[in-house]
XYZ file of C-alpha atoms in Angstrom:
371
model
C 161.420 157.278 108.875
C 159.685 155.215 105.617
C 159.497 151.545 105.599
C 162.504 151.453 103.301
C 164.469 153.171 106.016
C 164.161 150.838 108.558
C 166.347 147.656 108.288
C 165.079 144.441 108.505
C 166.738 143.048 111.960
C 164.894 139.365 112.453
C 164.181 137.347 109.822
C 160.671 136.736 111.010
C 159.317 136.713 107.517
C 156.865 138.515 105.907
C 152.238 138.633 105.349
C 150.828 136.857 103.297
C 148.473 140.240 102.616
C 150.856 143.270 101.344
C 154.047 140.794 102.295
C 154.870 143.469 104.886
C 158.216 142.183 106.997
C 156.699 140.725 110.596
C 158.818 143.044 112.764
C 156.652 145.941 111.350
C 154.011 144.599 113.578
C 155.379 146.832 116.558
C 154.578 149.617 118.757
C 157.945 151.033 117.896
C 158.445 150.987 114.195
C 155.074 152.024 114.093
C 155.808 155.261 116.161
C 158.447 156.012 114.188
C 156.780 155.073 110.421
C 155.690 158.205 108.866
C 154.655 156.502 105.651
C 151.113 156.777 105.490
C 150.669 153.899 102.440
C 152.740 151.693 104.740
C 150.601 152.474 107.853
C 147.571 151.438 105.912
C 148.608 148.407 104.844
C 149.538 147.141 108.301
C 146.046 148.132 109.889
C 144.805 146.276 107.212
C 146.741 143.263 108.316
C 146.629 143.590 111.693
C 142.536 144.553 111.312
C 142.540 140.964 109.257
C 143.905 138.839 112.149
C 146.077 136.750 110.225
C 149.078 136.823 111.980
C 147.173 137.339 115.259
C 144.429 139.555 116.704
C 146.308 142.868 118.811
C 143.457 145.466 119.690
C 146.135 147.571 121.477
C 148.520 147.649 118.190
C 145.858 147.996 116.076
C 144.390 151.192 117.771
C 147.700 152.472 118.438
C 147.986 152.033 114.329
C 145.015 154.193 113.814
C 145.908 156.750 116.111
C 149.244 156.910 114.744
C 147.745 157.121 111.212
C 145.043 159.560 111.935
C 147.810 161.760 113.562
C 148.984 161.752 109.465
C 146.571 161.391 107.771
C 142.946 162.195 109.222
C 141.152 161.898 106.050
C 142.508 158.159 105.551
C 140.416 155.623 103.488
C 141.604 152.368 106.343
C 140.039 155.240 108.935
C 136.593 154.495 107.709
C 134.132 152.366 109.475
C 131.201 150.627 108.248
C 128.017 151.829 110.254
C 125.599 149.091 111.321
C 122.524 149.683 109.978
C 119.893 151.755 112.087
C 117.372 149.891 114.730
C 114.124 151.307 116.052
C 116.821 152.178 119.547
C 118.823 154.316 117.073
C 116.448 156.931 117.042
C 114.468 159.224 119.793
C 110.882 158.050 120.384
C 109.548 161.256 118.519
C 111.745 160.350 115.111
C 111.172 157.130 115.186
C 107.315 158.057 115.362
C 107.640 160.517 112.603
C 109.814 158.382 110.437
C 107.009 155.332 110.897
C 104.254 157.831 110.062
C 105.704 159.018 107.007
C 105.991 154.398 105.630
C 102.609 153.921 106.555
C 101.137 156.335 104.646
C 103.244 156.009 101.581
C 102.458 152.551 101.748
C 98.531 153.413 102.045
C 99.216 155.476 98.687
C 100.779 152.832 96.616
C 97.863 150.582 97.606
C 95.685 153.419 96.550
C 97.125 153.794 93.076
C 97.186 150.162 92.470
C 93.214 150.263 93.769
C 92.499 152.473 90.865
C 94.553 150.362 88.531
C 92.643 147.811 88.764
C 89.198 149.252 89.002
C 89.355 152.307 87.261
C 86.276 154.986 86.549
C 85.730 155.201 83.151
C 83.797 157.380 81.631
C 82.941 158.327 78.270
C 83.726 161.660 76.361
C 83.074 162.899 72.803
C 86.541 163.624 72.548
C 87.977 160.365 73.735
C 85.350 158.691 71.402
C 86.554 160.313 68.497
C 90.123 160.374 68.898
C 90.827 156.082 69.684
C 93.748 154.811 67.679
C 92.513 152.202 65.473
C 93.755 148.559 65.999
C 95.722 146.660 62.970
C 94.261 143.996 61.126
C 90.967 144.107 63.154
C 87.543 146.637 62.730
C 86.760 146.584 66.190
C 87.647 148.445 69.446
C 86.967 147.431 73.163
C 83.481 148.865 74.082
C 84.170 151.640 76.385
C 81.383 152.206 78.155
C 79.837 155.348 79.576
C 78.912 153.948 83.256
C 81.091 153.281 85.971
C 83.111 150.521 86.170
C 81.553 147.870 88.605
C 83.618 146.339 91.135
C 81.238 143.888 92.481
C 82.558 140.187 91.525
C 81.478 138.694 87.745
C 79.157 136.271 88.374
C 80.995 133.093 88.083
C 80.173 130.664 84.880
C 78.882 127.061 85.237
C 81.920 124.981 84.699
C 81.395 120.962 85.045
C 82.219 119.665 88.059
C 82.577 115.974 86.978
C 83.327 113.694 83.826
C 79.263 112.800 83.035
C 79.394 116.768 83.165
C 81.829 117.604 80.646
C 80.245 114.635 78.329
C 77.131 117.479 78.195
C 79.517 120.376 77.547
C 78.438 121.643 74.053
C 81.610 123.230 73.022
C 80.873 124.277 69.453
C 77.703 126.235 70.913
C 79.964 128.060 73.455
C 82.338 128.671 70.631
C 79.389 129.776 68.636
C 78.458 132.435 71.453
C 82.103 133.879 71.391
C 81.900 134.400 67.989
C 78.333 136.143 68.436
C 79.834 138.360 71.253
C 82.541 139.506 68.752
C 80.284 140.148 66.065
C 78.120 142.216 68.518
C 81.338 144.544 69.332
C 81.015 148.409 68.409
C 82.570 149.217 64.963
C 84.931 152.097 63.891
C 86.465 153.117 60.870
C 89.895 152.364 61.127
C 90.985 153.893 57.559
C 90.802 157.743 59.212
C 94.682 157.548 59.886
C 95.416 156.692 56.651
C 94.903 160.611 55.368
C 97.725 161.594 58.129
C 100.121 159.352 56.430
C 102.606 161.171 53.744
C 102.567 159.644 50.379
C 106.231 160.961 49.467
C 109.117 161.872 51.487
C 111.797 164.712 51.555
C 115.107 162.906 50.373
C 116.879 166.284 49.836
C 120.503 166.356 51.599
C 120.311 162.340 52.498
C 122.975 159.795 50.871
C 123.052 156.982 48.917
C 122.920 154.680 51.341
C 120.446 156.343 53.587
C 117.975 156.589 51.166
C 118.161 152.609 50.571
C 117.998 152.149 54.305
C 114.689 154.750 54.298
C 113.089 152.987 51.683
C 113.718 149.575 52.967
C 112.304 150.388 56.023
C 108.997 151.746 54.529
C 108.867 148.605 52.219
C 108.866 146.535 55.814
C 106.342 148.624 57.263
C 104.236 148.217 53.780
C 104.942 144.246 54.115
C 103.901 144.019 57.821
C 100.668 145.542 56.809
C 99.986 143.552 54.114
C 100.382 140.785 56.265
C 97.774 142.097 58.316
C 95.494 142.109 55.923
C 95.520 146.172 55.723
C 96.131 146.589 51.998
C 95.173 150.088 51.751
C 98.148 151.231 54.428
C 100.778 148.850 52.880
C 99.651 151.028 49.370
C 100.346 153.659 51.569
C 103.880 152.853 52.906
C 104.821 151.124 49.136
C 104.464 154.215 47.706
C 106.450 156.440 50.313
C 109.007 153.301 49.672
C 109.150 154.325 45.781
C 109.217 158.019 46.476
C 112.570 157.604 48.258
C 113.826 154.400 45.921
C 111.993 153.353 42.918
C 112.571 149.577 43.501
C 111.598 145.970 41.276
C 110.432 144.581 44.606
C 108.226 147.709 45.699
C 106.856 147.812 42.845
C 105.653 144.507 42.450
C 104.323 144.505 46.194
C 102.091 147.358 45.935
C 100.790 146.206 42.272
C 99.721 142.814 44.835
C 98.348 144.990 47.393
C 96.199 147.150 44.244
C 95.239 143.275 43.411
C 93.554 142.713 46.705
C 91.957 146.305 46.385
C 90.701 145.051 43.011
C 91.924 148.654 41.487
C 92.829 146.927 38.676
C 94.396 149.914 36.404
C 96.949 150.850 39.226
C 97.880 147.515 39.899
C 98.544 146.967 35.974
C 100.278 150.542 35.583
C 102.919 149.225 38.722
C 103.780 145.738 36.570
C 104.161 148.036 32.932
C 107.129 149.152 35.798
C 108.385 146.490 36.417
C 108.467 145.330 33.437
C 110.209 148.275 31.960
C 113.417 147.765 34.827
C 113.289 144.291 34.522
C 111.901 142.636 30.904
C 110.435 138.861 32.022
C 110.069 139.255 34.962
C 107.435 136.492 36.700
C 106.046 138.221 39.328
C 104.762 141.134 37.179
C 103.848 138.594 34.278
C 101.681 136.918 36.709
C 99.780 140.097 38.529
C 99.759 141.559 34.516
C 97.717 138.398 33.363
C 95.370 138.815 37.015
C 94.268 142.475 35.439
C 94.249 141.470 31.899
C 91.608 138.814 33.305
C 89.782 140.660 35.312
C 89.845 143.825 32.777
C 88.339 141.274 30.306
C 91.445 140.881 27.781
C 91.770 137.632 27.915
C 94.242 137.125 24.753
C 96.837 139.632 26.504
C 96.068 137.280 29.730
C 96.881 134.197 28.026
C 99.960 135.468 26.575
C 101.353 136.541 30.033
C 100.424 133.462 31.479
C 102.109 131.310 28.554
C 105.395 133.176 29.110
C 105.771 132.556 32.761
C 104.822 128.587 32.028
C 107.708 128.949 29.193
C 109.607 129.628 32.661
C 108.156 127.852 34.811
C 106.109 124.568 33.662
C 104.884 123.928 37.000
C 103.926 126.737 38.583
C 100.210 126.169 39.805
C 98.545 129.582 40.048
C 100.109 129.957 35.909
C 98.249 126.845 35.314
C 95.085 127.291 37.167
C 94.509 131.097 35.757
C 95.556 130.016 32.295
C 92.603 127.449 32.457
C 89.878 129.687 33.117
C 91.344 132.515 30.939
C 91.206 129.657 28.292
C 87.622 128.359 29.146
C 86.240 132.312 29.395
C 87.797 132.449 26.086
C 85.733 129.358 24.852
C 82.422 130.782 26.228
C 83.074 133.752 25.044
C 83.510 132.764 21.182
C 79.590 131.386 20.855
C 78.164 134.634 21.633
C 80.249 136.620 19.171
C 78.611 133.962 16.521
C 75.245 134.608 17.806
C 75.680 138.056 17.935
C 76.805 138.670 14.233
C 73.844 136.377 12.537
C 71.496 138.651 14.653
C 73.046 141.310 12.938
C 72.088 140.008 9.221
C 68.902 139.215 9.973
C 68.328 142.859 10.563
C 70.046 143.558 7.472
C 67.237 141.048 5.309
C 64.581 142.916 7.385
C 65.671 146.569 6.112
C 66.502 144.843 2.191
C 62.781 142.721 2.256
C 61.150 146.357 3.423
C 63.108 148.434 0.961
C 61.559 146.180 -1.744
C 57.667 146.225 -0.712
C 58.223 149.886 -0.723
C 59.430 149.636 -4.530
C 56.183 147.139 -5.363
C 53.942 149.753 -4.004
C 55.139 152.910 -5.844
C 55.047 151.172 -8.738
C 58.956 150.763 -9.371
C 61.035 147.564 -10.632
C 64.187 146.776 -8.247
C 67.283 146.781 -10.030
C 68.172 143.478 -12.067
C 69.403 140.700 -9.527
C 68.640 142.594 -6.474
C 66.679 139.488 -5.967
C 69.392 137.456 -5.645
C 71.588 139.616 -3.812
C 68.660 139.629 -1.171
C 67.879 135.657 -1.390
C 71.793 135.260 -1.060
């Protein structure tokens, strides 16, 4: 007999929970229900207690539905967690045994954590990764790590104290400890680093993403102030993408190298792609300068002020390409009169040497020579 089968003989109503008719709640329907869903839903209700706690109906409802349906989800109980008086005296010594010492191990581990033994080995010396931006490595030293207690500095204890502090001396002896830290060449991992990279089989638009992300890693070095790598990761940038902007980065990183040639060769580039283009007009005029052709300098420089009137660094470069262009012009002078004076020298000698054997010079040689 289902729950649809039965009729509904008082109009008691129904739950609020699973609005299950009230005259369910009986011994007899319930004897005679053989639909386990329905079953379930009134041990729920009757297991809530809101219409009413009934220990005997609701124990008579499991029995009934574990008659059913044994394996029943409403069957299951929740287990109260397990007490020390859950267990036998021998598991409940083995089972406290095995916390303590797992909890002696984790204190061990973090012991060694924080005090570890250090010791130095030619291999570990050799092999330390460099750090970015910096020539220096923490001193790893080749005793034993002390755990005795720093001694503790004297700090000032009241204001007529911290008038005496000398802070600019302590700031002093930090920079004096830094100095004082062990040096490594840092440059080693640049050889491991692949100028170009394989772009056979990859798209279009994965070869933009691959050279974009090379150009980043270039810029973040730069940034750094590691001008060799960002070289480095330019390039592998314009092996995948030849690009205006890689270009022009890595001639600024060649700039800070001082390779002057490279850095020129990168702006003929970008010049080439892109005809007037600032950037390269201004790192063309910083070789010109430094390569000592100062005309070709102050023709880049004029062009980008054609552009841009007020850009400073134009202005301030074109100045001193224009005063080591004045200096430059008195020397050149000097230089060519020392030149004719040699020349009188050789003419005034070539004479005497005619006196003395006894020849005439040709007609208004002596002119030419006074002239």
């Amino acid at each position: 007999m289902t729950a649809k089968d039965y009729p509904s003989l008082w109009g008691f109503g129904t739950t609020k929970t699973f609005k299950i008719p009230v005259e369910h709640l009986d011994f007899k329907y319930i004897e005679k229900c053989s639909d386990v869903k329905h079953l379930e839903k009134i041990l729920c209700v009757l297991r809530s207690g809101e219409e009413g706690y009934y220990p005997e109906l609701t124990e008579f409802c499991e029995k009934r539905l574990r008659g059913l349906a044994p394996e029943s989800r409403a069957l299951r109980k929740d287990k109260p967690a397990a007490t020390a008086s859950s267990f036998t005296a021998e598991e409940w010594e083995k089972i406290n045994g095995d916390i303590k010492s797992w909890v002696l191990e984790i204190k061990k581990e973090e012991n060694q954590m924080h005090f570890p033994e250090i010791e130095t080995s030619p291999a570990m010396e050799g092999n330390l990764p460099p750090v970015r931006g910096s020539n220096s490595h923490l001193h790893v030293s080749k005793e034993i790590y002390s755990k005795s207690r720093p001694a503790k500095k004297k700090i000032p204890r009241d204001y007529a104290e911290w008038d005496k502090f000398d802070v600019e001396k302590e700031c002093s002896k930090i920079d004096e400890d830094y100095k004082g830290k062990t040096v490594v060449n840092n440059k080693s991992h640049l050889s491991k680093i692949e100028t170009r990279i394989d772009t056979a089989g990859l798209t279009e638009k994965e070869k933009d993403f691959l050279a974009t992300r090379e150009k980043e890693k270039g810029n973040e070095a730069f940034n750094s102030g590691d001008y060799e790598e960002a070289v480095m990761y330019y390039t592998r940038s314009i092996s995948v993408l030849p690009t205006i902007v890689a270009y022009n980065n890595r001639a600024q990183a060649e700039i800070k190298l001082q390779n002057w040639n490279s850095a020129f060769q990168d702006c003929e580039k970008v010049l080439e792609l892109e005809p007037g283009n600032l950037k390269a007009l201004l790192r063309r005029a910083t070789t010109y300068k430094h390569q000592n052709k100062l005309q070709e300098a102050g023709e880049d420089l004029r062009k980008v002020l054609a552009v841009e009137p007020d850009n400073e660094l134009a202005k301030k470069t074109l100045s001193e390409v224009e005063r080591d262009l004045k200096d430059s012009e008195p020397a050149s002078k000097t230089q060519a009169k020392g030149r004719r004076m040699f020349i009188q020298e050789v003419e005034n000698s070539e004479d005497e040497d005619g006196k003395d054997s006894g020849k005439k010079p040709e007609d208004g040689s002596g002119d030419k020579t006074s002239g």
